Short mmCIF file of C-alpha atoms and ligand atoms in Angstrom, two decimals:
data_model
loop_
_atom_site.label_atom_id
_atom_site.label_comp_id
_atom_site.label_asym_id
_atom_site.label_seq_id
_atom_site.Cartn_x
_atom_site.Cartn_y
_atom_site.Cartn_z
CA MET A 1 0.00 -0.05 0.12
CA ASN A 2 1.40 3.05 -0.16
CA PHE A 3 -0.33 5.96 2.07
CA PRO A 4 1.31 8.61 2.71
CA LYS A 5 3.77 9.91 5.21
CA GLY A 6 1.21 11.51 7.79
CA PHE A 7 -1.43 10.36 6.19
CA LEU A 8 -5.04 11.16 8.69
CA TRP A 9 -6.04 7.89 10.04
CA GLY A 10 -9.19 8.86 12.04
CA GLY A 11 -12.87 7.93 12.88
CA ALA A 12 -15.99 10.38 12.95
CA THR A 13 -18.97 11.87 14.48
CA ALA A 14 -21.60 14.60 15.01
CA ALA A 15 -23.03 15.90 18.11
CA ASN A 16 -25.84 15.81 18.10
CA GLN A 17 -25.61 12.10 17.65
CA LEU A 18 -23.90 10.92 20.39
CA GLU A 19 -23.70 13.81 23.10
CA GLY A 20 -26.66 13.76 24.43
CA GLY A 21 -26.76 16.49 27.98
CA TYR A 22 -29.42 18.26 24.80
CA GLN A 23 -30.36 20.66 27.94
CA GLU A 24 -27.34 20.68 30.04
CA GLY A 25 -24.57 23.86 30.20
CA GLY A 26 -27.35 25.76 28.59
CA LYS A 27 -27.82 24.25 25.29
CA GLY A 28 -30.96 25.67 23.60
CA LEU A 29 -32.85 23.33 21.66
CA SER A 30 -31.78 22.04 18.20
CA ILE A 31 -33.27 20.52 15.71
CA ALA A 32 -32.24 16.93 16.17
CA ASP A 33 -33.70 16.59 19.22
CA ALA A 34 -37.04 17.37 17.45
CA LEU A 35 -36.61 14.29 15.63
CA PRO A 36 -38.29 11.49 16.54
CA GLY A 37 -36.67 7.87 16.91
CA GLY A 38 -37.04 5.50 14.91
CA PRO A 39 -37.05 4.62 11.22
CA ASP A 40 -40.37 6.19 9.85
CA ARG A 41 -38.76 9.69 11.23
CA PHE A 42 -38.45 11.09 7.82
CA LYS A 43 -42.11 9.92 7.31
CA ILE A 44 -43.28 11.66 10.45
CA VAL A 45 -41.38 15.55 9.69
CA GLN A 46 -42.29 15.30 5.65
CA GLN A 47 -46.45 15.28 7.39
CA PRO A 48 -47.58 18.82 6.59
CA ASP A 49 -49.05 18.90 9.88
CA PHE A 50 -45.07 18.70 11.83
CA ASP A 51 -44.19 21.77 13.86
CA TRP A 52 -41.70 21.19 15.64
CA THR A 53 -43.79 20.64 18.26
CA LEU A 54 -42.18 17.22 21.01
CA ASP A 55 -43.79 15.31 21.63
CA ASP A 56 -43.23 12.54 24.33
CA GLN A 57 -46.50 10.83 24.52
CA ARG A 58 -45.74 10.14 20.35
CA TYR A 59 -42.19 9.83 20.09
CA THR A 60 -39.32 8.48 21.70
CA TYR A 61 -36.30 10.95 21.26
CA PRO A 62 -33.19 9.31 21.01
CA ASN A 63 -30.55 12.30 20.27
CA HIS A 64 -31.75 14.20 23.93
CA VAL A 65 -29.10 11.03 25.57
CA GLY A 66 -27.02 10.11 22.61
CA ILE A 67 -24.61 7.80 23.80
CA ASP A 68 -24.12 10.37 26.78
CA HIS A 69 -20.47 11.97 25.26
CA TYR A 70 -21.39 14.49 27.03
CA HIS A 71 -20.17 12.41 30.46
CA ARG A 72 -18.11 10.39 28.73
CA PHE A 73 -15.89 11.69 26.03
CA LYS A 74 -12.67 11.64 28.31
CA GLU A 75 -13.73 7.48 28.06
CA ASP A 76 -14.22 7.61 24.88
CA ILE A 77 -11.30 9.89 23.26
CA ALA A 78 -8.89 7.47 25.16
CA LEU A 79 -10.56 4.60 23.14
CA PHE A 80 -10.01 6.46 20.38
CA ALA A 81 -5.97 7.40 20.65
CA GLU A 82 -5.59 3.52 21.89
CA ILE A 83 -7.17 2.34 18.24
CA GLY A 84 -4.46 4.85 17.59
CA PHE A 85 -6.34 7.75 15.79
CA LYS A 86 -4.62 10.36 14.19
CA CYS A 87 -7.91 12.14 13.48
CA TYR A 88 -11.12 12.50 15.09
CA ARG A 89 -13.76 14.69 13.18
CA PHE A 90 -16.83 16.48 15.28
CA SER A 91 -18.66 18.58 14.98
CA ILE A 92 -19.64 21.95 17.53
CA ALA A 93 -23.65 22.03 18.51
CA TRP A 94 -24.27 25.74 17.40
CA SER A 95 -27.36 25.03 20.21
CA ARG A 96 -24.50 24.75 23.16
CA ILE A 97 -22.52 27.61 21.46
CA PHE A 98 -25.57 29.69 20.95
CA PRO A 99 -28.93 28.20 22.51
CA GLN A 100 -31.36 30.36 20.33
CA GLY A 101 -28.89 31.28 17.58
CA ASP A 102 -29.65 34.59 17.60
CA GLU A 103 -28.13 36.29 20.70
CA LEU A 104 -25.32 38.48 20.34
CA GLU A 105 -23.04 36.81 22.99
CA PRO A 106 -22.26 32.50 22.60
CA ASN A 107 -23.07 30.34 25.77
CA GLU A 108 -19.53 30.24 27.97
CA ALA A 109 -20.54 26.73 29.64
CA GLY A 110 -21.23 25.43 25.53
CA LEU A 111 -17.46 26.83 24.53
CA LYS A 112 -16.22 25.11 28.07
CA PHE A 113 -16.94 22.08 26.57
CA TYR A 114 -15.72 21.44 23.57
CA ASP A 115 -12.63 23.85 25.22
CA ASP A 116 -12.28 20.08 27.33
CA VAL A 117 -12.59 18.14 24.43
CA ILE A 118 -9.99 19.23 22.12
CA ALA A 119 -7.38 19.82 25.16
CA GLU A 120 -8.10 15.84 25.22
CA CYS A 121 -8.02 15.00 21.66
CA LEU A 122 -4.51 16.75 22.21
CA LYS A 123 -2.82 15.77 24.91
CA TYR A 124 -2.98 12.20 22.79
CA LYS A 125 -2.23 13.80 20.05
CA ILE A 126 -4.79 13.22 18.15
CA GLU A 127 -6.03 16.41 15.01
CA PRO A 128 -9.25 17.88 15.83
CA VAL A 129 -10.89 18.23 12.14
CA ILE A 130 -14.37 20.08 13.67
CA THR A 131 -17.84 20.55 11.10
CA ILE A 132 -18.79 24.04 12.21
CA SER A 133 -23.03 22.25 10.95
CA HIS A 134 -23.58 19.24 10.86
CA TYR A 135 -27.10 18.50 10.92
CA GLU A 136 -27.97 20.33 13.57
CA MET A 137 -28.92 23.96 14.29
CA PRO A 138 -30.98 25.64 16.72
CA LEU A 139 -34.71 25.06 16.59
CA ASN A 140 -35.77 28.72 17.23
CA LEU A 141 -34.10 29.31 14.02
CA ALA A 142 -35.54 27.34 12.66
CA LYS A 143 -39.19 27.95 14.10
CA LYS A 144 -38.80 31.37 13.84
CA TYR A 145 -36.70 32.35 10.80
CA GLY A 146 -37.82 29.30 8.71
CA GLY A 147 -34.37 27.91 8.66
CA TRP A 148 -31.53 28.25 5.41
CA GLN A 149 -34.14 29.74 2.82
CA ASN A 150 -33.96 32.74 5.47
CA LYS A 151 -30.74 35.38 5.06
CA ALA A 152 -30.94 36.15 8.42
CA LEU A 153 -28.94 32.53 8.96
CA ILE A 154 -25.94 34.11 7.80
CA LYS A 155 -26.31 36.39 10.06
CA PHE A 156 -25.94 34.07 12.90
CA TYR A 157 -23.98 31.34 11.51
CA GLU A 158 -21.03 33.85 10.82
CA ARG A 159 -21.51 34.86 14.03
CA PHE A 160 -21.02 31.09 15.21
CA ALA A 161 -18.10 30.25 12.92
CA ARG A 162 -16.09 33.60 14.15
CA VAL A 163 -16.69 32.41 17.89
CA VAL A 164 -15.49 28.92 17.17
CA LEU A 165 -12.79 29.60 14.92
CA THR A 166 -11.27 32.67 17.08
CA ARG A 167 -11.17 30.05 20.34
CA TYR A 168 -9.48 27.57 18.78
CA HIS A 169 -7.97 27.98 15.13
CA ASP A 170 -4.44 28.10 17.41
CA GLN A 171 -5.56 24.27 17.86
CA VAL A 172 -7.41 23.20 15.37
CA LYS A 173 -5.86 23.43 11.87
CA TYR A 174 -8.97 21.12 9.39
CA TRP A 175 -12.39 22.54 9.55
CA MET A 176 -15.26 21.57 7.82
CA THR A 177 -18.04 24.47 6.95
CA PHE A 178 -21.49 22.24 6.74
CA ASN A 179 -22.02 18.33 6.35
CA GLU A 180 -23.43 17.05 3.33
CA ILE A 181 -24.56 20.09 2.12
CA ASN A 182 -26.21 19.10 -1.67
CA SER A 183 -28.20 16.32 1.14
CA ALA A 184 -30.68 19.27 1.19
CA LEU A 185 -31.98 18.04 -2.82
CA HIS A 186 -33.58 14.99 -0.05
CA PHE A 187 -33.89 15.67 2.89
CA PRO A 188 -33.68 19.22 3.88
CA VAL A 189 -34.79 19.17 7.24
CA MET A 190 -31.39 18.28 8.71
CA GLY A 191 -29.55 21.00 6.73
CA GLN A 192 -31.56 23.76 5.90
CA GLY A 193 -33.79 23.22 9.09
CA LEU A 194 -36.59 22.99 6.28
CA VAL A 195 -40.42 20.94 6.36
CA PRO A 196 -43.28 21.05 4.80
CA SER A 197 -45.04 23.50 7.36
CA ASN A 198 -41.68 25.85 6.37
CA GLY A 199 -41.71 25.37 2.57
CA ALA A 200 -39.20 22.14 1.87
CA ASN A 201 -41.88 21.17 -0.48
CA GLU A 202 -40.37 24.61 -2.89
CA MET A 203 -37.41 23.47 -4.78
CA GLN A 204 -37.09 27.60 -5.02
CA ASN A 205 -36.71 27.34 -0.72
CA ILE A 206 -34.11 24.47 -1.15
CA TYR A 207 -31.99 26.40 -3.76
CA GLN A 208 -32.08 30.10 -2.13
CA ALA A 209 -31.28 28.04 1.81
CA TRP A 210 -28.28 26.41 -0.70
CA HIS A 211 -27.41 30.04 -1.52
CA ASN A 212 -27.54 31.62 2.43
CA GLN A 213 -25.43 28.46 2.69
CA PHE A 214 -22.69 28.39 0.02
CA VAL A 215 -22.26 32.71 1.68
CA ALA A 216 -22.36 31.95 5.21
CA GLY A 217 -19.86 29.24 4.05
CA ALA A 218 -17.22 31.58 2.39
CA LEU A 219 -17.68 33.69 5.36
CA ALA A 220 -16.30 31.46 7.83
CA VAL A 221 -13.91 30.06 4.84
CA LYS A 222 -12.71 34.01 4.93
CA ILE A 223 -12.82 34.62 9.31
CA GLY A 224 -10.43 31.49 9.41
CA HIS A 225 -8.26 32.75 7.15
CA GLU A 226 -7.81 35.87 7.96
CA LEU A 227 -7.23 34.75 11.76
CA ASP A 228 -4.77 31.77 9.97
CA SER A 229 -4.15 31.51 6.49
CA GLN A 230 -2.60 28.43 7.05
CA LEU A 231 -6.45 26.57 8.41
CA GLN A 232 -7.85 23.72 5.73
CA ILE A 233 -11.41 24.91 5.70
CA GLY A 234 -13.10 22.69 3.44
CA CYS A 235 -16.86 21.45 2.90
CA MET A 236 -18.32 18.29 2.73
CA ILE A 237 -20.43 16.55 -0.08
CA LEU A 238 -22.52 13.47 -0.14
CA TYR A 239 -20.81 11.48 -3.35
CA ALA A 240 -22.59 8.87 -4.65
CA THR A 241 -20.63 7.64 -7.56
CA THR A 242 -24.00 7.28 -10.05
CA TYR A 243 -23.26 4.61 -13.24
CA SER A 244 -26.11 4.52 -15.86
CA TYR A 245 -28.53 1.57 -16.13
CA ASP A 246 -26.79 1.10 -19.15
CA ALA A 247 -25.57 2.25 -22.59
CA ASN A 248 -28.66 3.54 -23.98
CA PRO A 249 -27.50 7.42 -24.76
CA ILE A 250 -31.06 8.31 -22.84
CA ASN A 251 -29.67 6.77 -19.33
CA GLN A 252 -26.51 8.15 -19.94
CA LEU A 253 -27.50 12.38 -20.21
CA ALA A 254 -29.89 11.47 -17.30
CA THR A 255 -27.10 10.03 -15.28
CA LEU A 256 -24.91 13.54 -16.55
CA LYS A 257 -27.83 15.63 -15.25
CA GLN A 258 -28.06 13.46 -11.53
CA ASN A 259 -24.23 13.87 -11.45
CA GLN A 260 -24.86 17.76 -11.45
CA ARG A 261 -28.09 18.02 -9.44
CA PHE A 262 -26.23 15.79 -6.87
CA ASN A 263 -22.72 14.68 -6.74
CA TYR A 264 -21.08 18.66 -8.56
CA PHE A 265 -23.46 21.15 -7.84
CA CYS A 266 -22.83 22.38 -5.03
CA GLY A 267 -19.82 21.29 -5.11
CA ASP A 268 -18.81 23.51 -7.99
CA VAL A 269 -19.62 26.89 -6.07
CA GLN A 270 -17.83 25.89 -2.98
CA VAL A 271 -14.80 24.65 -5.17
CA ARG A 272 -14.35 26.80 -8.05
CA GLY A 273 -16.19 30.37 -6.09
CA GLN A 274 -18.65 30.89 -9.17
CA TYR A 275 -22.30 28.73 -10.06
CA PRO A 276 -21.31 26.26 -13.10
CA VAL A 277 -22.18 26.57 -16.07
CA TYR A 278 -25.25 23.95 -15.98
CA THR A 279 -27.19 26.08 -13.16
CA LYS A 280 -29.72 27.49 -15.09
CA SER A 281 -30.56 24.43 -17.04
CA ILE A 282 -30.83 21.66 -13.81
CA LEU A 283 -32.50 24.74 -11.34
CA LYS A 284 -35.37 25.23 -14.82
CA GLU A 285 -35.92 21.86 -15.07
CA ALA A 286 -36.59 21.90 -10.90
CA GLY A 287 -38.71 24.25 -11.98
CA VAL A 288 -37.01 27.49 -9.73
CA ASP A 289 -36.90 30.56 -11.10
CA TRP A 290 -32.92 31.81 -11.16
CA GLN A 291 -34.63 35.47 -11.39
CA GLN A 292 -36.62 35.20 -8.20
CA LEU A 293 -33.31 33.72 -6.24
CA ASP A 294 -31.75 36.09 -4.05
CA ILE A 295 -28.81 36.89 -5.17
CA THR A 296 -26.33 40.02 -4.77
CA GLN A 297 -23.28 40.30 -6.68
CA GLU A 298 -21.26 41.59 -3.79
CA GLU A 299 -22.47 38.22 -2.19
CA LEU A 300 -20.70 36.43 -5.63
CA LYS A 301 -18.10 37.83 -5.45
CA LEU A 302 -17.37 36.83 -2.09
CA LEU A 303 -18.01 33.33 -3.16
CA LYS A 304 -15.57 33.63 -5.45
CA THR A 305 -12.58 35.31 -3.27
CA ASN A 306 -13.18 32.07 -0.29
CA PRO A 307 -13.10 28.41 -1.72
CA VAL A 308 -12.91 26.42 0.08
CA ASP A 309 -9.14 24.48 0.48
CA TYR A 310 -10.29 20.80 0.48
CA ILE A 311 -12.91 18.66 -0.54
CA GLY A 312 -14.44 16.24 2.13
CA PHE A 313 -17.22 13.92 1.83
CA SER A 314 -18.94 10.83 2.97
CA TYR A 315 -19.22 8.02 0.73
CA TYR A 316 -21.35 4.75 1.46
CA MET A 317 -23.07 3.36 -1.79
CA SER A 318 -22.92 4.17 -5.17
CA SER A 319 -26.20 4.64 -7.09
CA THR A 320 -27.70 3.54 -10.83
CA VAL A 321 -29.92 5.83 -13.18
CA GLU A 322 -32.81 3.85 -15.28
CA VAL A 323 -35.39 5.73 -16.71
CA THR A 324 -36.65 5.00 -19.52
CA THR A 325 -38.46 2.03 -18.03
CA ALA A 326 -40.90 2.31 -14.91
CA ASP A 327 -40.91 -1.89 -14.53
CA ILE A 328 -37.09 -2.30 -12.72
CA GLU A 329 -36.79 -2.96 -9.37
CA GLN A 330 -35.69 0.85 -6.91
CA ALA A 331 -32.70 -0.20 -4.39
CA SER A 332 -34.51 0.80 -1.76
CA GLY A 333 -32.82 2.32 1.14
CA ASN A 334 -30.18 3.44 -0.73
CA LEU A 335 -30.14 7.65 0.09
CA ILE A 336 -30.83 9.19 -2.85
CA GLY A 337 -33.06 6.59 -4.40
CA GLY A 338 -31.67 5.21 -7.89
CA VAL A 339 -32.72 1.91 -9.35
CA LYS A 340 -30.78 -1.95 -7.89
CA ASN A 341 -27.99 -2.07 -9.26
CA PRO A 342 -27.08 -6.49 -10.03
CA PHE A 343 -24.23 -6.47 -9.92
CA LEU A 344 -23.93 -4.92 -5.79
CA LYS A 345 -24.77 -6.16 -2.90
CA ALA A 346 -26.87 -3.66 -0.14
CA SER A 347 -26.63 -3.17 4.00
CA ASP A 348 -29.37 -4.31 6.04
CA TRP A 349 -30.12 -0.78 5.23
CA GLY A 350 -30.32 -1.30 1.54
CA TRP A 351 -28.02 0.71 0.93
CA GLN A 352 -26.02 -0.44 -2.30
CA ILE A 353 -22.17 -1.56 -1.47
CA ASP A 354 -19.33 -0.57 -3.44
CA PRO A 355 -15.38 0.04 -3.16
CA ILE A 356 -14.96 0.04 -7.08
CA GLY A 357 -16.97 3.42 -6.76
CA LEU A 358 -15.18 4.59 -4.23
CA ARG A 359 -12.15 4.34 -6.44
CA ILE A 360 -14.31 6.36 -8.95
CA ALA A 361 -14.90 8.84 -6.64
CA LEU A 362 -11.87 9.67 -6.10
CA ASN A 363 -10.43 10.06 -9.87
CA GLU A 364 -13.66 12.00 -10.29
CA LEU A 365 -13.66 14.68 -7.50
CA TYR A 366 -9.81 14.98 -7.91
CA ASP A 367 -10.41 14.95 -11.35
CA ARG A 368 -12.70 17.49 -11.59
CA TYR A 369 -11.57 19.38 -8.29
CA GLN A 370 -7.65 19.77 -8.49
CA LYS A 371 -7.12 19.82 -5.05
CA PRO A 372 -7.23 17.82 -2.05
CA LEU A 373 -9.76 15.07 -0.42
CA PHE A 374 -10.40 13.74 2.56
CA ILE A 375 -12.47 10.79 3.18
CA VAL A 376 -14.65 12.12 6.63
CA GLU A 377 -17.12 9.53 6.23
CA ASN A 378 -17.57 6.11 5.35
CA GLY A 379 -18.53 2.74 6.70
CA LEU A 380 -21.67 0.62 8.22
CA GLY A 381 -24.36 0.00 9.49
CA ALA A 382 -25.70 -3.35 10.88
CA VAL A 383 -27.14 -4.80 13.74
CA ASP A 384 -24.44 -6.61 16.17
CA GLN A 385 -24.33 -9.03 18.35
CA ILE A 386 -22.50 -9.05 21.62
CA ASP A 387 -22.39 -11.90 23.45
CA ASP A 388 -21.99 -12.74 27.19
CA GLN A 389 -18.80 -12.18 26.94
CA HIS A 390 -18.91 -9.00 25.58
CA GLN A 391 -17.80 -9.46 22.46
CA VAL A 392 -18.74 -8.28 18.65
CA ASN A 393 -17.25 -10.60 15.88
CA ASP A 394 -17.63 -7.76 13.44
CA ASP A 395 -16.28 -9.71 10.42
CA TYR A 396 -18.58 -8.08 7.73
CA ARG A 397 -17.55 -4.48 9.17
CA ILE A 398 -14.19 -5.42 8.72
CA ASP A 399 -13.88 -6.57 5.29
CA TYR A 400 -16.12 -3.64 3.95
CA LEU A 401 -13.59 -1.36 5.45
CA ARG A 402 -11.03 -3.75 4.17
CA GLU A 403 -11.88 -3.19 0.89
CA HIS A 404 -13.11 0.50 0.89
CA ILE A 405 -9.30 1.59 2.01
CA GLN A 406 -8.10 -1.30 -0.71
CA ALA A 407 -9.88 0.84 -3.84
CA MET A 408 -8.83 4.53 -1.57
CA ALA A 409 -5.03 2.80 -2.18
CA GLY A 410 -6.21 2.12 -6.11
CA ALA A 411 -7.01 5.34 -6.32
CA ILE A 412 -2.98 6.65 -4.28
CA ASP A 413 -2.14 5.12 -7.38
CA ASP A 414 -4.02 7.10 -9.96
CA GLY A 415 -2.92 9.61 -8.98
CA VAL A 416 -5.34 11.02 -6.10
CA ASP A 417 -4.02 13.17 -3.69
CA LEU A 418 -6.44 11.73 -0.67
CA MET A 419 -5.27 13.89 2.51
CA GLY A 420 -7.21 10.89 5.40
CA TYR A 421 -9.67 8.87 5.99
CA THR A 422 -12.19 9.41 8.95
CA PRO A 423 -14.81 6.07 8.95
CA TRP A 424 -18.39 6.94 9.84
CA GLY A 425 -19.46 6.83 13.24
CA CYS A 426 -16.42 4.97 15.44
CA ILE A 427 -17.89 4.88 17.95
CA ASP A 428 -21.91 3.41 18.33
CA LEU A 429 -24.12 6.44 17.48
CA VAL A 430 -27.87 7.74 17.39
CA SER A 431 -28.49 6.66 12.83
CA ALA A 432 -29.25 10.39 11.26
CA SER A 433 -31.59 8.79 9.20
CA THR A 434 -33.21 6.75 11.19
CA GLY A 435 -32.98 7.53 14.92
CA GLN A 436 -31.62 4.11 16.07
CA MET A 437 -28.74 3.08 17.79
CA SER A 438 -28.93 -1.00 16.79
CA LYS A 439 -27.75 0.60 13.38
CA ARG A 440 -24.50 0.68 14.56
CA TYR A 441 -21.13 2.04 13.10
CA GLY A 442 -18.68 1.79 15.23
CA PHE A 443 -15.35 -0.23 16.20
CA ILE A 444 -16.89 1.12 19.54
CA TYR A 445 -19.85 -1.35 21.20
CA VAL A 446 -22.47 0.60 23.35
CA ASP A 447 -24.86 -0.76 25.26
CA LEU A 448 -27.71 0.92 24.24
CA ASP A 449 -30.75 0.22 22.40
CA ASP A 450 -33.61 0.85 20.29
CA ALA A 451 -36.11 1.97 22.97
CA GLY A 452 -32.92 3.78 25.29
CA HIS A 453 -32.12 0.51 27.54
CA GLY A 454 -28.51 0.05 28.79
CA THR A 455 -25.41 0.57 30.62
CA LEU A 456 -23.99 2.77 28.23
CA ASP A 457 -21.08 1.17 29.52
CA ARG A 458 -18.53 0.73 26.13
CA TYR A 459 -16.62 -2.49 24.37
CA ARG A 460 -14.66 -3.32 21.76
CA LYS A 461 -15.27 -4.75 18.71
CA LYS A 462 -12.93 -7.52 16.86
CA SER A 463 -13.57 -4.58 14.40
CA PHE A 464 -11.07 -2.47 16.44
CA GLY A 465 -7.89 -4.81 17.23
CA TRP A 466 -8.33 -5.12 13.55
CA TYR A 467 -8.31 -0.78 12.92
CA GLN A 468 -5.03 -0.42 14.94
CA THR A 469 -3.53 -2.87 13.19
CA VAL A 470 -4.02 -0.53 10.33
CA ILE A 471 -3.57 2.32 11.80
CA LYS A 472 0.08 1.06 13.16
CA SER A 473 1.56 -0.13 9.73
CA ASN A 474 -0.17 3.67 7.76
CA GLY A 475 -2.91 0.68 5.66
CA GLU A 476 -0.32 -1.85 4.77
CA GLN A 477 -1.84 -4.83 6.99
CA LEU A 478 -5.46 -5.29 6.38
C1 BG6 B 501 -24.12 10.60 6.63
C2 BG6 B 501 -24.47 11.90 7.78
O1 BG6 B 501 -25.62 11.02 5.61
O2 BG6 B 501 -24.29 9.30 7.00
C3 BG6 B 501 -24.41 11.41 9.79
O3 BG6 B 501 -24.12 12.65 7.89
C4 BG6 B 501 -25.22 9.39 9.93
O4 BG6 B 501 -24.61 12.54 10.13
C5 BG6 B 501 -24.78 9.30 8.32
O5 BG6 B 501 -25.21 9.09 10.77
C6 BG6 B 501 -24.85 7.76 8.03
O6 BG6 B 501 -26.21 7.31 7.75
P1 BG6 B 501 -27.37 6.75 9.04
O7 BG6 B 501 -28.17 7.37 8.47
O8 BG6 B 501 -26.87 5.20 8.98
O9 BG6 B 501 -26.85 7.50 10.22
#
């Protein structure tokens, strides 16, 4: 294998999915705190009457407790250090720093928590990699302002980003502005705070929200670089390598369009600093009026002068496009839809597993942008069995990760500049799409079930020792 010296091996989490302590240290409610647990969570938030009101009689709210990392972060980071992490990707809960989102002054107790998390990482020489906003905004911003479609959020995010960048820039070199920004095309609730009752069904709102996020992200890049020109501030996109089902040019064209709409649009703006040439065409197809979007010349200049330094992306699955017939099996479960690919197996949740697709993704992205890439999420959500001895033999997870790491090595051979790899949910945590605990990704098992029962004790899975060897050998021993 050929992983460069200093390759950033690590793991990734997000505040709302593991911290818990949802009302401690002055934290305000976030949109994630209002998402019901269970596989129907997306269906529930898509009901026309869903208005973010918490209803303890009908629903459970697993993000309230997460895996109690808020109280156990020292134990968890010690386990990450034992695996040998070179870096740890986590996010800062916006609602800990600005509980309502629109205050002028930050919540010092919230900042103190991240002071401690960062200090703990640095104690073990683990490089922190911070996502400024990961599927979590103060609930007040969604309820009172309607989420990211409202331009007022730009200044709230700017204030938040300025506070955390100023406080941590001398300790944290790697940052990302928004998690999976492009995911809003399929589920605008988590990234943009949009549900049908505040406009999620209107593509016009989604594109306006994106523009506002592009501007806010560019401001974060500007602030960061003014503090320290060496800071590395990336975007973060959900990338699903997309194939045409066959050689039919109709499907090939549909694949190209799907790539533009989903895989490339946000990255093109954030990396190249300008809207791509195909913008008006995809907007027209989506029924969005470009003239009605609130976009100023000043904002376009800001985007142009503040592109990101690297491309962070998540990769779990590929997608296959077939538009000429309705008589074909869909890939049930695939986050971004598409038809079933006969060459691929799927995870327990129907996500189509495709390691070669990762090599293709790395080549496509590097070829397109010529900037360093960082795989900040990848992994297998699976049901794990723990035995009486607290052993979890997750060979299926090891196989999945091994094949993806081999694909990364292949891409490095192809000439791709890859900075690092942080598999998702390095410790079991609450699933974003289903709110389940039983959908586990970790090297570390957490004793907690979907109903919220369990000791919350942590146990090392078989993959824990395996990943330890991978990191120690810098990817030589898989
Ligand atoms: C990504 C998100 O979509 O995938 C994470 O950035 C999420 O927040 C991860 O947890 C896995 O998805 P899920 O739905 O299995 O938790």
